[in-house]
mmCIF file of the C-alpha atoms, coordinates in Angstrom:
data_MODEL
# 
_entry.id   MODEL 
# 
loop_
_atom_site.group_PDB 
_atom_site.id 
_atom_site.type_symbol 
_atom_site.label_atom_id 
_atom_site.label_alt_id 
_atom_site.label_comp_id 
_atom_site.label_asym_id 
_atom_site.label_entity_id 
_atom_site.label_seq_id 
_atom_site.pdbx_PDB_ins_code 
_atom_site.Cartn_x 
_atom_site.Cartn_y 
_atom_site.Cartn_z 
_atom_site.occupancy 
_atom_site.B_iso_or_equiv 
_atom_site.pdbx_formal_charge 
_atom_site.auth_seq_id 
_atom_site.auth_comp_id 
_atom_site.auth_asym_id 
_atom_site.auth_atom_id 
_atom_site.pdbx_PDB_model_num 
ATOM 1   C CA . UNK A 1 1   ? 77.197 -158.934 18.843 1.00 0.00 ? 1   UNK A CA 1 
ATOM 2   C CA . UNK A 1 2   ? 73.541 -157.597 20.026 1.00 0.00 ? 2   UNK A CA 1 
ATOM 3   C CA . UNK A 1 3   ? 72.610 -158.617 23.355 1.00 0.00 ? 3   UNK A CA 1 
ATOM 4   C CA . UNK A 1 4   ? 69.792 -160.615 22.420 1.00 0.00 ? 4   UNK A CA 1 
ATOM 5   C CA . UNK A 1 5   ? 72.222 -162.968 20.812 1.00 0.00 ? 5   UNK A CA 1 
ATOM 6   C CA . UNK A 1 6   ? 74.009 -163.576 24.037 1.00 0.00 ? 6   UNK A CA 1 
ATOM 7   C CA . UNK A 1 7   ? 70.627 -164.877 25.787 1.00 0.00 ? 7   UNK A CA 1 
ATOM 8   C CA . UNK A 1 8   ? 70.315 -168.693 26.377 1.00 0.00 ? 8   UNK A CA 1 
ATOM 9   C CA . UNK A 1 9   ? 68.077 -170.472 23.962 1.00 0.00 ? 9   UNK A CA 1 
ATOM 10  C CA . UNK A 1 10  ? 65.595 -171.538 26.720 1.00 0.00 ? 10  UNK A CA 1 
ATOM 11  C CA . UNK A 1 11  ? 65.293 -167.848 27.652 1.00 0.00 ? 11  UNK A CA 1 
ATOM 12  C CA . UNK A 1 12  ? 64.355 -166.547 24.422 1.00 0.00 ? 12  UNK A CA 1 
ATOM 13  C CA . UNK A 1 13  ? 62.190 -169.540 23.676 1.00 0.00 ? 13  UNK A CA 1 
ATOM 14  C CA . UNK A 1 14  ? 60.072 -168.515 27.486 1.00 0.00 ? 14  UNK A CA 1 
ATOM 15  C CA . UNK A 1 15  ? 60.690 -164.661 27.244 1.00 0.00 ? 15  UNK A CA 1 
ATOM 16  C CA . UNK A 1 16  ? 61.504 -163.304 23.947 1.00 0.00 ? 16  UNK A CA 1 
ATOM 17  C CA . UNK A 1 17  ? 63.769 -160.551 25.650 1.00 0.00 ? 17  UNK A CA 1 
ATOM 18  C CA . UNK A 1 18  ? 65.827 -159.520 28.476 1.00 0.00 ? 18  UNK A CA 1 
ATOM 19  C CA . UNK A 1 19  ? 63.894 -158.155 31.648 1.00 0.00 ? 19  UNK A CA 1 
ATOM 20  C CA . UNK A 1 20  ? 63.246 -154.309 31.034 1.00 0.00 ? 20  UNK A CA 1 
ATOM 21  C CA . UNK A 1 21  ? 62.266 -153.758 34.971 1.00 0.00 ? 21  UNK A CA 1 
ATOM 22  C CA . UNK A 1 22  ? 64.222 -154.913 37.728 1.00 0.00 ? 22  UNK A CA 1 
ATOM 23  C CA . UNK A 1 23  ? 62.529 -154.740 41.173 1.00 0.00 ? 23  UNK A CA 1 
ATOM 24  C CA . UNK A 1 24  ? 64.515 -155.479 44.483 1.00 0.00 ? 24  UNK A CA 1 
ATOM 25  C CA . UNK A 1 25  ? 62.881 -156.275 47.998 1.00 0.00 ? 25  UNK A CA 1 
ATOM 26  C CA . UNK A 1 26  ? 64.621 -154.727 51.087 1.00 0.00 ? 26  UNK A CA 1 
ATOM 27  C CA . UNK A 1 27  ? 63.261 -155.189 54.738 1.00 0.00 ? 27  UNK A CA 1 
ATOM 28  C CA . UNK A 1 28  ? 63.416 -156.675 58.023 1.00 0.00 ? 28  UNK A CA 1 
ATOM 29  C CA . UNK A 1 29  ? 64.051 -160.489 58.675 1.00 0.00 ? 29  UNK A CA 1 
ATOM 30  C CA . UNK A 1 30  ? 60.936 -162.205 58.353 1.00 0.00 ? 30  UNK A CA 1 
ATOM 31  C CA . UNK A 1 31  ? 58.821 -159.583 56.598 1.00 0.00 ? 31  UNK A CA 1 
ATOM 32  C CA . UNK A 1 32  ? 57.914 -161.842 53.977 1.00 0.00 ? 32  UNK A CA 1 
ATOM 33  C CA . UNK A 1 33  ? 60.240 -160.746 50.710 1.00 0.00 ? 33  UNK A CA 1 
ATOM 34  C CA . UNK A 1 34  ? 61.110 -164.154 49.464 1.00 0.00 ? 34  UNK A CA 1 
ATOM 35  C CA . UNK A 1 35  ? 57.371 -165.204 49.959 1.00 0.00 ? 35  UNK A CA 1 
ATOM 36  C CA . UNK A 1 36  ? 56.265 -162.108 48.050 1.00 0.00 ? 36  UNK A CA 1 
ATOM 37  C CA . UNK A 1 37  ? 58.609 -162.923 45.280 1.00 0.00 ? 37  UNK A CA 1 
ATOM 38  C CA . UNK A 1 38  ? 57.346 -166.895 45.243 1.00 0.00 ? 38  UNK A CA 1 
ATOM 39  C CA . UNK A 1 39  ? 53.870 -165.223 45.069 1.00 0.00 ? 39  UNK A CA 1 
ATOM 40  C CA . UNK A 1 40  ? 54.590 -163.039 41.794 1.00 0.00 ? 40  UNK A CA 1 
ATOM 41  C CA . UNK A 1 41  ? 57.153 -165.562 40.074 1.00 0.00 ? 41  UNK A CA 1 
ATOM 42  C CA . UNK A 1 42  ? 56.452 -169.102 41.336 1.00 0.00 ? 42  UNK A CA 1 
ATOM 43  C CA . UNK A 1 43  ? 59.861 -169.360 42.229 1.00 0.00 ? 43  UNK A CA 1 
ATOM 44  C CA . UNK A 1 44  ? 61.534 -169.895 45.761 1.00 0.00 ? 44  UNK A CA 1 
ATOM 45  C CA . UNK A 1 45  ? 64.685 -167.728 45.524 1.00 0.00 ? 45  UNK A CA 1 
ATOM 46  C CA . UNK A 1 46  ? 66.566 -169.099 48.686 1.00 0.00 ? 46  UNK A CA 1 
ATOM 47  C CA . UNK A 1 47  ? 68.304 -171.864 47.100 1.00 0.00 ? 47  UNK A CA 1 
ATOM 48  C CA . UNK A 1 48  ? 71.583 -172.220 49.348 1.00 0.00 ? 48  UNK A CA 1 
ATOM 49  C CA . UNK A 1 49  ? 71.729 -175.241 51.784 1.00 0.00 ? 49  UNK A CA 1 
ATOM 50  C CA . UNK A 1 50  ? 71.854 -172.959 54.867 1.00 0.00 ? 50  UNK A CA 1 
ATOM 51  C CA . UNK A 1 51  ? 69.167 -170.734 53.882 1.00 0.00 ? 51  UNK A CA 1 
ATOM 52  C CA . UNK A 1 52  ? 66.671 -174.065 53.498 1.00 0.00 ? 52  UNK A CA 1 
ATOM 53  C CA . UNK A 1 53  ? 67.907 -175.371 56.765 1.00 0.00 ? 53  UNK A CA 1 
ATOM 54  C CA . UNK A 1 54  ? 67.667 -172.105 58.577 1.00 0.00 ? 54  UNK A CA 1 
ATOM 55  C CA . UNK A 1 55  ? 64.628 -170.404 56.665 1.00 0.00 ? 55  UNK A CA 1 
ATOM 56  C CA . UNK A 1 56  ? 66.262 -167.137 56.309 1.00 0.00 ? 56  UNK A CA 1 
ATOM 57  C CA . UNK A 1 57  ? 67.841 -165.471 52.943 1.00 0.00 ? 57  UNK A CA 1 
ATOM 58  C CA . UNK A 1 58  ? 71.547 -165.530 53.267 1.00 0.00 ? 58  UNK A CA 1 
ATOM 59  C CA . UNK A 1 59  ? 72.462 -164.436 49.547 1.00 0.00 ? 59  UNK A CA 1 
ATOM 60  C CA . UNK A 1 60  ? 71.161 -162.395 46.957 1.00 0.00 ? 60  UNK A CA 1 
ATOM 61  C CA . UNK A 1 61  ? 68.151 -164.526 45.399 1.00 0.00 ? 61  UNK A CA 1 
ATOM 62  C CA . UNK A 1 62  ? 66.744 -163.660 41.642 1.00 0.00 ? 62  UNK A CA 1 
ATOM 63  C CA . UNK A 1 63  ? 63.949 -164.668 39.581 1.00 0.00 ? 63  UNK A CA 1 
ATOM 64  C CA . UNK A 1 64  ? 62.074 -163.609 36.708 1.00 0.00 ? 64  UNK A CA 1 
ATOM 65  C CA . UNK A 1 65  ? 58.284 -163.362 35.600 1.00 0.00 ? 65  UNK A CA 1 
ATOM 66  C CA . UNK A 1 66  ? 56.576 -162.527 32.439 1.00 0.00 ? 66  UNK A CA 1 
ATOM 67  C CA . UNK A 1 67  ? 53.642 -160.569 32.751 1.00 0.00 ? 67  UNK A CA 1 
ATOM 68  C CA . UNK A 1 68  ? 51.080 -161.117 29.825 1.00 0.00 ? 68  UNK A CA 1 
ATOM 69  C CA . UNK A 1 69  ? 48.026 -159.155 28.611 1.00 0.00 ? 69  UNK A CA 1 
ATOM 70  C CA . UNK A 1 70  ? 44.657 -160.611 27.041 1.00 0.00 ? 70  UNK A CA 1 
ATOM 71  C CA . UNK A 1 71  ? 43.567 -158.632 24.493 1.00 0.00 ? 71  UNK A CA 1 
ATOM 72  C CA . UNK A 1 72  ? 39.637 -159.603 25.530 1.00 0.00 ? 72  UNK A CA 1 
ATOM 73  C CA . UNK A 1 73  ? 39.292 -158.902 28.870 1.00 0.00 ? 73  UNK A CA 1 
ATOM 74  C CA . UNK A 1 74  ? 38.990 -155.546 30.742 1.00 0.00 ? 74  UNK A CA 1 
ATOM 75  C CA . UNK A 1 75  ? 41.803 -154.244 32.941 1.00 0.00 ? 75  UNK A CA 1 
ATOM 76  C CA . UNK A 1 76  ? 42.746 -155.065 35.555 1.00 0.00 ? 76  UNK A CA 1 
ATOM 77  C CA . UNK A 1 77  ? 41.667 -158.491 35.036 1.00 0.00 ? 77  UNK A CA 1 
ATOM 78  C CA . UNK A 1 78  ? 43.314 -158.870 31.795 1.00 0.00 ? 78  UNK A CA 1 
ATOM 79  C CA . UNK A 1 79  ? 46.886 -158.932 33.309 1.00 0.00 ? 79  UNK A CA 1 
ATOM 80  C CA . UNK A 1 80  ? 48.435 -162.097 34.431 1.00 0.00 ? 80  UNK A CA 1 
ATOM 81  C CA . UNK A 1 81  ? 51.604 -164.241 34.775 1.00 0.00 ? 81  UNK A CA 1 
ATOM 82  C CA . UNK A 1 82  ? 50.104 -167.025 32.766 1.00 0.00 ? 82  UNK A CA 1 
ATOM 83  C CA . UNK A 1 83  ? 50.324 -167.107 28.949 1.00 0.00 ? 83  UNK A CA 1 
ATOM 84  C CA . UNK A 1 84  ? 46.452 -168.348 28.622 1.00 0.00 ? 84  UNK A CA 1 
ATOM 85  C CA . UNK A 1 85  ? 44.251 -165.828 30.474 1.00 0.00 ? 85  UNK A CA 1 
ATOM 86  C CA . UNK A 1 86  ? 42.810 -167.347 33.608 1.00 0.00 ? 86  UNK A CA 1 
ATOM 87  C CA . UNK A 1 87  ? 39.480 -165.906 32.938 1.00 0.00 ? 87  UNK A CA 1 
ATOM 88  C CA . UNK A 1 88  ? 38.248 -166.759 29.383 1.00 0.00 ? 88  UNK A CA 1 
ATOM 89  C CA . UNK A 1 89  ? 41.321 -168.810 28.380 1.00 0.00 ? 89  UNK A CA 1 
ATOM 90  C CA . UNK A 1 90  ? 42.519 -166.662 25.431 1.00 0.00 ? 90  UNK A CA 1 
ATOM 91  C CA . UNK A 1 91  ? 46.399 -166.451 24.634 1.00 0.00 ? 91  UNK A CA 1 
ATOM 92  C CA . UNK A 1 92  ? 47.672 -163.405 26.069 1.00 0.00 ? 92  UNK A CA 1 
ATOM 93  C CA . UNK A 1 93  ? 50.264 -161.368 24.376 1.00 0.00 ? 93  UNK A CA 1 
ATOM 94  C CA . UNK A 1 94  ? 53.577 -160.751 26.511 1.00 0.00 ? 94  UNK A CA 1 
ATOM 95  C CA . UNK A 1 95  ? 53.615 -157.283 27.939 1.00 0.00 ? 95  UNK A CA 1 
ATOM 96  C CA . UNK A 1 96  ? 56.600 -157.110 30.094 1.00 0.00 ? 96  UNK A CA 1 
ATOM 97  C CA . UNK A 1 97  ? 59.529 -159.373 31.692 1.00 0.00 ? 97  UNK A CA 1 
ATOM 98  C CA . UNK A 1 98  ? 60.446 -158.308 35.438 1.00 0.00 ? 98  UNK A CA 1 
ATOM 99  C CA . UNK A 1 99  ? 63.298 -159.288 37.039 1.00 0.00 ? 99  UNK A CA 1 
ATOM 100 C CA . UNK A 1 100 ? 62.861 -159.571 40.826 1.00 0.00 ? 100 UNK A CA 1 
ATOM 101 C CA . UNK A 1 101 ? 66.095 -159.436 43.447 1.00 0.00 ? 101 UNK A CA 1 
ATOM 102 C CA . UNK A 1 102 ? 65.432 -160.958 46.849 1.00 0.00 ? 102 UNK A CA 1 
ATOM 103 C CA . UNK A 1 103 ? 68.071 -159.213 49.062 1.00 0.00 ? 103 UNK A CA 1 
ATOM 104 C CA . UNK A 1 104 ? 68.899 -160.683 52.791 1.00 0.00 ? 104 UNK A CA 1 
ATOM 105 C CA . UNK A 1 105 ? 67.071 -159.257 55.662 1.00 0.00 ? 105 UNK A CA 1 
ATOM 106 C CA . UNK A 1 106 ? 68.238 -156.798 58.328 1.00 0.00 ? 106 UNK A CA 1 
ATOM 107 C CA . UNK A 1 107 ? 67.747 -156.682 61.927 1.00 0.00 ? 107 UNK A CA 1 
# 
């Protein structure tokens, strides 16, 4: 069985393939690791009830982001996380899917 066959249908429809780059965050408590991942992916990775209550990451969080390349715009403005180019509204080509791992901070 090919790994693509094991991916959920919604994932294949949205991204087309498995992430090819994994990026992890590390750092002290309250240095913006979760906020950085939210800015890049649009997903807040702290979802456990105690994480939401206390405002800190307790468990490892995970999120994917797809990066698209506009064929008509010049670098670096031709890259976006939106399927449509924010500059010229042209449909972008899927360039890469990246997974982000949000680790709990340390003191």
